[in-house]
C-alpha cells in the first residue's frame, strides 16, 4: 500500500564549541542483493572538468554524494542532523577559548580500503593538498580559515586557524576535508577520471560510457572503522537521463529507490496514490534556488537594473505554477528554518511592483527595455527548470522594462561557462555544505567565492563574516548575519527565489529510506536495507 512518510527535522544552526567522542563502528550484516538507487545526477569527465570525483575538486551535491560514501572525514553530520560528531576521529574539539585552535585525535587502527594504516600525516596531506591545488570549483574556500596543520605523533592533528571559526567542525565533515592516500593522490595535481579511494563505509567501482558514469557500485568496505552502522553489503546507483525514465524503472522494479530529481508531477502522483508498493518520504530540505549576476557585465552592472529585477519577480506565482506545495518563496539566501534567517528582500522590496521598478531605472538613467539573457542548466535541477525560467522571463517582460530571453545548457557545459564568466545572469541551486547560515553567505560573498563573482563588499569580507564566526552560539551571530543579508538585498549580487522540500520514493521492501537523506541532501546509503527494520 502506498504511504507517505513525513520526516521531521532536527534543530539546525546551533553549534557547540567542544565536541566529545561518539562511539560506534561499522556493523550490520549482508542484506542480500544490491539495493539499486536511481538518480538523474550525471557524472561526466571532460577537458574542462577532468577530475569530477577528486575531493580537492568536487563541489556539487551529486559528486559529494559519491564521496560521502567512500572518503572518510574527521567529523560527520549525524543521522537526523544536529551537531557534527567524530567519524575518522575519536574525539575533536576547540582547545582554546577563542575558537582558533582545533584538535582531533584519530581512531586507533584506522585504515584505507586497501589496508594501509592512516596516520595524522595523511590527514595533513589531504587538507594541505586541497588548499594548495585551489581548484577552480572553489571548494578549497571551505578551508580558508586554516592557517597551518600540525601533527603530533601518528594520531593527533591540530588545526591552527587564522581567525575564529565556530563553524569549523562542520567544515571538517565535508568531502573537501576527506582523507586520501598519498599513494593514490598526487600532492599538486588532481586525480583525473572516476576512481575514488578512501576509508569510508564503501568502496566504489564505476561503469563508464562516453566519459559519463552510467552505474556506480558501492561495496561495504571491510576496513572501515567509524561510527556509521552499515545496514547493507552493496548499493548500486544508476544514472538516468530523465526523471520519467527513472520513475518507470522504479515502477517496473528495475530499481528499488529513486531520489533527486523527481518532477513535481511525479511527487504529486505518488502523494495522491492510494495503492501500490511504492512509498513516498517527504523531508524538510535546505535546498534553495537563486539568480546570480556577473556584476561587471554591461547589461547588469548597474545596481538599479538588479534592484528592478528583484522588485519585479513574483516568487509566489513562480512557486505556485511550477512547484506547488513542494517549495516556498524565499526572501533571503538563508533558508527560513536556519538560525539567523531574515526576510531581507521582502523587507527591502515588498510585493512585486512595476511602478517601483520603473522608478529605480528612471532615477539611474537606464534606457528601457533592458536586454538580458537568463541562463539555466537543463539537466541538473530537474526538467521543470525550463518552465521556471520561462515564468521568470514572462514576469520581467510583462513589465515592459525588460527584454529577456532564456538559454538552457547541459550541466557539463553550463558549469565551465559560468566559471569562465560567460553569463551575465544565471540560475543556480545550492545544497548546503552544512546547515548553518554562514554556508549560505560566505561561499557567495567571501574572498575566493565559488561563483567567481566580481562582487566584493569589504565590510562583509573583513568584518561581518569574521564577526559571525566568532560566535559559537549561533543566536548571538544573528546581528552580523542579518546585516549581511540586508546588504545583499540592497546591492543584489544574488536574488533568492525559493526553498524546497526533498523526497525519496522507495519500494515497500526497502527500509531506512526515511533516513537516506539528511536536510543538506546528503545521501546516507548505509541506512538502507532490504526487508529488515531499521
Short mmCIF file of N, CA, C and O in Angstrom, two decimals, residues 88-176:
data_model
loop_
_atom_site.label_atom_id
_atom_site.label_comp_id
_atom_site.label_asym_id
_atom_site.label_seq_id
_atom_site.Cartn_x
_atom_site.Cartn_y
_atom_site.Cartn_z
N UNK A 88 36.20 9.73 11.50
CA UNK A 88 37.55 9.16 11.48
C UNK A 88 38.28 9.52 12.78
O UNK A 88 39.22 8.85 13.19
N UNK A 89 37.82 10.58 13.39
CA UNK A 89 38.39 10.99 14.68
C UNK A 89 37.72 10.23 15.82
O UNK A 89 36.56 9.84 15.73
N UNK A 90 38.47 10.06 16.87
CA UNK A 90 37.95 9.52 18.12
C UNK A 90 37.33 10.64 18.95
O UNK A 90 36.31 10.47 19.60
N UNK A 91 37.97 11.81 18.89
CA UNK A 91 37.45 12.99 19.56
C UNK A 91 38.02 14.22 18.88
O UNK A 91 39.10 14.19 18.29
N UNK A 92 37.26 15.29 18.95
CA UNK A 92 37.68 16.57 18.38
C UNK A 92 37.14 17.70 19.26
O UNK A 92 36.12 17.54 19.94
N UNK A 93 37.80 18.84 19.23
CA UNK A 93 37.27 19.99 19.94
C UNK A 93 38.21 21.18 19.89
O UNK A 93 39.40 21.04 19.58
N UNK A 94 37.67 22.36 20.13
CA UNK A 94 38.50 23.54 20.26
C UNK A 94 39.29 23.44 21.55
O UNK A 94 38.75 23.07 22.60
N UNK A 95 40.56 23.77 21.45
CA UNK A 95 41.43 23.66 22.63
C UNK A 95 41.84 25.04 23.14
O UNK A 95 42.81 25.17 23.88
N UNK A 96 41.12 26.09 22.71
CA UNK A 96 41.35 27.44 23.21
C UNK A 96 40.00 28.12 23.38
O UNK A 96 38.98 27.63 22.92
N UNK A 97 40.00 29.24 24.04
CA UNK A 97 38.74 29.95 24.29
C UNK A 97 38.31 30.81 23.13
O UNK A 97 37.17 31.28 23.08
N UNK A 98 39.18 31.01 22.14
CA UNK A 98 38.86 31.90 21.03
C UNK A 98 38.45 31.21 19.75
O UNK A 98 38.32 31.85 18.71
N UNK A 99 38.24 29.88 19.78
CA UNK A 99 37.85 29.11 18.59
C UNK A 99 38.84 29.26 17.44
O UNK A 99 38.46 29.37 16.29
N UNK A 100 40.14 29.26 17.76
CA UNK A 100 41.18 29.39 16.74
C UNK A 100 42.15 28.21 16.73
O UNK A 100 43.08 28.19 15.92
N UNK A 101 41.94 27.25 17.61
CA UNK A 101 42.82 26.08 17.66
C UNK A 101 41.94 24.85 17.85
O UNK A 101 41.27 24.70 18.87
N UNK A 102 41.96 23.97 16.86
CA UNK A 102 41.05 22.83 16.86
C UNK A 102 41.86 21.55 16.75
O UNK A 102 42.68 21.39 15.84
N UNK A 103 41.64 20.63 17.68
CA UNK A 103 42.45 19.41 17.75
C UNK A 103 41.57 18.18 17.56
O UNK A 103 40.44 18.12 18.04
N UNK A 104 42.12 17.20 16.84
CA UNK A 104 41.44 15.93 16.65
C UNK A 104 42.41 14.79 16.93
O UNK A 104 43.59 14.86 16.56
N UNK A 105 41.90 13.73 17.56
CA UNK A 105 42.65 12.51 17.76
C UNK A 105 42.01 11.41 16.92
O UNK A 105 40.80 11.16 17.04
N UNK A 106 42.80 10.76 16.07
CA UNK A 106 42.26 9.73 15.19
C UNK A 106 41.88 8.48 15.98
O UNK A 106 42.45 8.18 17.03
N UNK A 107 40.93 7.73 15.43
CA UNK A 107 40.61 6.42 15.99
C UNK A 107 41.82 5.50 15.88
O UNK A 107 42.61 5.61 14.93
N UNK A 108 41.93 4.59 16.79
CA UNK A 108 43.00 3.59 16.71
C UNK A 108 42.72 2.61 15.57
O UNK A 108 41.57 2.25 15.32
N UNK A 109 43.78 2.22 14.86
CA UNK A 109 43.65 1.20 13.83
C UNK A 109 42.96 1.64 12.57
O UNK A 109 42.51 0.81 11.77
N UNK A 110 42.86 2.93 12.33
CA UNK A 110 42.20 3.44 11.13
C UNK A 110 42.98 3.02 9.89
O UNK A 110 44.21 3.11 9.84
N UNK A 111 42.24 2.56 8.85
CA UNK A 111 42.89 2.05 7.63
C UNK A 111 42.17 2.54 6.38
O UNK A 111 40.95 2.74 6.39
N UNK A 112 42.94 2.71 5.30
CA UNK A 112 42.35 2.91 3.99
C UNK A 112 41.75 1.59 3.52
O UNK A 112 42.02 0.53 4.10
N UNK A 113 40.95 1.64 2.46
CA UNK A 113 40.26 0.43 2.00
C UNK A 113 41.22 -0.65 1.52
O UNK A 113 40.84 -1.82 1.43
N UNK A 114 42.48 -0.30 1.21
CA UNK A 114 43.46 -1.31 0.80
C UNK A 114 44.24 -1.88 1.98
O UNK A 114 45.14 -2.69 1.79
N UNK A 115 43.91 -1.44 3.19
CA UNK A 115 44.56 -1.95 4.38
C UNK A 115 45.71 -1.10 4.87
O UNK A 115 46.25 -1.37 5.96
N UNK A 116 46.11 -0.06 4.13
CA UNK A 116 47.18 0.83 4.59
C UNK A 116 46.72 1.59 5.83
O UNK A 116 45.58 2.08 5.90
N UNK A 117 47.62 1.69 6.80
CA UNK A 117 47.31 2.44 8.02
C UNK A 117 47.17 3.93 7.73
O UNK A 117 47.90 4.48 6.89
N UNK A 118 46.24 4.57 8.41
CA UNK A 118 46.05 6.02 8.29
C UNK A 118 46.68 6.68 9.50
O UNK A 118 46.43 6.30 10.64
N UNK A 119 47.49 7.70 9.23
CA UNK A 119 48.12 8.45 10.30
C UNK A 119 47.74 9.92 10.20
O UNK A 119 47.14 10.36 9.21
N UNK A 120 48.13 10.66 11.20
CA UNK A 120 47.87 12.10 11.20
C UNK A 120 48.50 12.78 9.99
O UNK A 120 47.97 13.77 9.47
N UNK A 121 49.63 12.24 9.52
CA UNK A 121 50.30 12.83 8.36
C UNK A 121 49.43 12.72 7.11
O UNK A 121 49.47 13.60 6.23
N UNK A 122 48.63 11.66 7.00
CA UNK A 122 47.73 11.51 5.85
C UNK A 122 46.62 12.56 5.90
O UNK A 122 46.20 13.07 4.87
N UNK A 123 46.14 12.86 7.09
CA UNK A 123 45.14 13.91 7.25
C UNK A 123 45.72 15.26 6.83
O UNK A 123 45.12 16.01 6.06
N UNK A 124 46.91 15.55 7.31
CA UNK A 124 47.58 16.81 6.95
C UNK A 124 47.80 16.88 5.45
O UNK A 124 47.54 17.92 4.82
N UNK A 125 48.28 15.78 4.86
CA UNK A 125 48.49 15.74 3.41
C UNK A 125 47.21 16.08 2.66
O UNK A 125 47.20 16.88 1.72
N UNK A 126 46.11 15.46 3.08
CA UNK A 126 44.84 15.63 2.37
C UNK A 126 44.33 17.06 2.45
O UNK A 126 43.90 17.64 1.44
N UNK A 127 44.38 17.64 3.65
CA UNK A 127 43.90 19.01 3.83
C UNK A 127 44.81 20.00 3.11
O UNK A 127 44.34 20.90 2.39
N UNK A 128 46.10 19.85 3.27
CA UNK A 128 47.05 20.76 2.62
C UNK A 128 46.97 20.64 1.10
O UNK A 128 47.14 21.63 0.38
N UNK A 129 46.70 19.43 0.61
CA UNK A 129 46.60 19.21 -0.84
C UNK A 129 45.44 20.02 -1.43
O UNK A 129 45.61 20.72 -2.44
N UNK A 130 44.27 19.93 -0.80
CA UNK A 130 43.11 20.66 -1.31
C UNK A 130 43.34 22.16 -1.27
O UNK A 130 42.95 22.90 -2.19
N UNK A 131 44.00 22.64 -0.22
CA UNK A 131 44.27 24.07 -0.09
C UNK A 131 45.29 24.54 -1.13
O UNK A 131 45.19 25.65 -1.65
N UNK A 132 46.26 23.68 -1.44
CA UNK A 132 47.32 24.07 -2.37
C UNK A 132 46.85 24.02 -3.82
O UNK A 132 47.21 24.89 -4.63
N UNK A 133 46.04 23.02 -4.18
CA UNK A 133 45.58 22.89 -5.56
C UNK A 133 44.66 24.05 -5.95
O UNK A 133 44.70 24.53 -7.08
N UNK A 134 43.83 24.50 -5.00
CA UNK A 134 42.92 25.63 -5.25
C UNK A 134 42.16 25.45 -6.56
O UNK A 134 42.22 26.28 -7.47
N UNK A 135 41.43 24.35 -6.66
CA UNK A 135 40.69 24.03 -7.88
C UNK A 135 39.69 25.13 -8.23
O UNK A 135 39.17 25.82 -7.35
N UNK A 136 39.41 25.26 -9.52
CA UNK A 136 38.55 26.36 -9.95
C UNK A 136 37.09 26.15 -9.55
O UNK A 136 36.25 27.04 -9.72
N UNK A 137 36.77 25.00 -8.97
CA UNK A 137 35.42 24.80 -8.43
C UNK A 137 35.19 25.68 -7.22
O UNK A 137 34.04 25.94 -6.84
N UNK A 138 36.27 26.12 -6.57
CA UNK A 138 36.16 26.99 -5.40
C UNK A 138 35.96 26.25 -4.09
O UNK A 138 35.83 26.88 -3.03
N UNK A 139 35.98 24.92 -4.12
CA UNK A 139 35.71 24.15 -2.91
C UNK A 139 36.75 24.38 -1.82
O UNK A 139 36.48 24.27 -0.62
N UNK A 140 37.96 24.73 -2.21
CA UNK A 140 39.04 24.95 -1.25
C UNK A 140 38.71 26.08 -0.27
O UNK A 140 39.26 26.14 0.84
N UNK A 141 37.81 26.97 -0.66
CA UNK A 141 37.47 28.10 0.21
C UNK A 141 36.84 27.65 1.52
O UNK A 141 36.86 28.39 2.50
N UNK A 142 36.28 26.44 1.55
CA UNK A 142 35.75 25.92 2.81
C UNK A 142 36.84 25.77 3.86
O UNK A 142 36.56 25.74 5.06
N UNK A 143 38.08 25.68 3.42
CA UNK A 143 39.21 25.51 4.33
C UNK A 143 39.99 26.80 4.51
O UNK A 143 41.12 26.79 5.00
N UNK A 144 39.38 27.92 4.16
CA UNK A 144 40.11 29.19 4.11
C UNK A 144 40.52 29.71 5.48
O UNK A 144 41.43 30.53 5.58
N UNK A 145 39.86 29.25 6.54
CA UNK A 145 40.24 29.75 7.87
C UNK A 145 41.41 28.96 8.47
O UNK A 145 41.86 29.28 9.58
N UNK A 146 41.90 27.97 7.77
CA UNK A 146 43.07 27.23 8.25
C UNK A 146 44.34 28.01 7.93
O UNK A 146 44.56 28.42 6.80
N UNK A 147 45.17 28.19 8.93
CA UNK A 147 46.48 28.80 8.74
C UNK A 147 47.52 27.70 8.52
O UNK A 147 48.16 27.65 7.48
N UNK A 148 47.65 26.80 9.48
CA UNK A 148 48.58 25.68 9.35
C UNK A 148 47.95 24.43 9.98
O UNK A 148 47.08 24.52 10.83
N UNK A 149 48.44 23.27 9.51
CA UNK A 149 48.02 21.99 10.07
C UNK A 149 49.24 21.35 10.71
O UNK A 149 50.28 21.17 10.07
N UNK A 150 49.11 21.00 11.97
CA UNK A 150 50.22 20.41 12.73
C UNK A 150 49.86 18.97 13.10
O UNK A 150 48.70 18.65 13.36
N UNK A 151 50.86 18.09 13.13
CA UNK A 151 50.64 16.73 13.61
C UNK A 151 51.52 16.46 14.82
O UNK A 151 52.63 16.99 14.93
N UNK A 152 50.99 15.64 15.72
CA UNK A 152 51.76 15.20 16.87
C UNK A 152 51.61 13.69 16.98
O UNK A 152 50.52 13.18 17.27
N UNK A 153 52.67 12.98 16.69
CA UNK A 153 52.60 11.54 16.67
C UNK A 153 51.75 11.07 15.51
O UNK A 153 51.51 11.79 14.54
N UNK A 154 51.27 9.84 15.59
CA UNK A 154 50.52 9.24 14.49
C UNK A 154 49.03 9.56 14.53
O UNK A 154 48.33 9.38 13.54
N UNK A 155 48.54 10.08 15.68
CA UNK A 155 47.08 10.16 15.81
C UNK A 155 46.54 11.56 16.11
O UNK A 155 45.33 11.76 16.05
N UNK A 156 47.38 12.53 16.38
CA UNK A 156 46.86 13.84 16.74
C UNK A 156 47.09 14.84 15.62
O UNK A 156 48.21 14.98 15.10
N UNK A 157 46.02 15.56 15.26
CA UNK A 157 46.07 16.62 14.25
C UNK A 157 45.57 17.91 14.88
O UNK A 157 44.52 17.92 15.53
N UNK A 158 46.32 18.98 14.70
CA UNK A 158 45.95 20.28 15.28
C UNK A 158 45.82 21.30 14.16
O UNK A 158 46.75 21.49 13.36
N UNK A 159 44.67 21.93 14.09
CA UNK A 159 44.43 22.96 13.08
C UNK A 159 44.56 24.33 13.75
O UNK A 159 43.81 24.66 14.68
N UNK A 160 45.52 25.10 13.27
CA UNK A 160 45.69 26.48 13.73
C UNK A 160 44.96 27.37 12.73
O UNK A 160 45.31 27.41 11.54
N UNK A 161 43.95 28.08 13.20
CA UNK A 161 43.12 28.90 12.32
C UNK A 161 43.62 30.34 12.29
O UNK A 161 44.20 30.83 13.26
N UNK A 162 43.39 31.01 11.16
CA UNK A 162 43.82 32.39 11.03
C UNK A 162 42.79 33.37 11.60
O UNK A 162 43.05 34.57 11.70
N UNK A 163 41.62 32.85 11.94
CA UNK A 163 40.59 33.66 12.61
C UNK A 163 39.62 32.70 13.27
O UNK A 163 39.53 31.52 12.90
N UNK A 164 38.89 33.20 14.23
CA UNK A 164 37.92 32.36 14.93
C UNK A 164 36.90 31.81 13.95
O UNK A 164 36.43 32.52 13.06
N UNK A 165 36.54 30.52 14.11
CA UNK A 165 35.58 29.92 13.19
C UNK A 165 34.79 28.83 13.92
O UNK A 165 35.19 27.67 13.97
N UNK A 166 33.65 29.23 14.49
CA UNK A 166 32.81 28.28 15.22
C UNK A 166 32.20 27.24 14.30
O UNK A 166 31.74 26.20 14.77
N UNK A 167 32.19 27.49 12.97
CA UNK A 167 31.63 26.53 12.02
C UNK A 167 32.65 25.49 11.57
O UNK A 167 32.32 24.61 10.78
N UNK A 168 33.87 25.58 12.07
CA UNK A 168 34.95 24.71 11.57
C UNK A 168 34.64 23.21 11.72
O UNK A 168 34.97 22.44 10.82
N UNK A 169 34.01 22.76 12.82
CA UNK A 169 33.69 21.32 12.90
C UNK A 169 32.83 20.85 11.74
O UNK A 169 33.01 19.74 11.24
N UNK A 170 31.88 21.68 11.30
CA UNK A 170 31.07 21.33 10.15
C UNK A 170 31.92 21.21 8.88
O UNK A 170 31.70 20.33 8.05
N UNK A 171 32.87 22.10 8.72
CA UNK A 171 33.70 22.08 7.51
C UNK A 171 34.54 20.82 7.43
O UNK A 171 34.82 20.31 6.34
N UNK A 172 34.92 20.30 8.60
CA UNK A 172 35.67 19.05 8.62
C UNK A 172 34.80 17.84 8.32
O UNK A 172 35.30 16.72 8.20
N UNK A 173 33.49 18.05 8.17
CA UNK A 173 32.59 16.96 7.79
C UNK A 173 32.31 16.95 6.30
O UNK A 173 31.56 16.10 5.82
N UNK A 174 32.88 17.89 5.55
CA UNK A 174 32.61 17.98 4.11
C UNK A 174 33.68 17.23 3.32
O UNK A 174 34.82 17.09 3.76
N UNK A 175 33.35 16.74 2.12
CA UNK A 175 34.28 15.91 1.35
C UNK A 175 35.62 16.58 1.02
O UNK A 175 36.61 15.87 0.82
N UNK A 176 35.67 17.90 0.94
CA UNK A 176 36.96 18.54 0.65
C UNK A 176 37.97 18.26 1.75
O UNK A 176 39.18 18.31 1.52
#
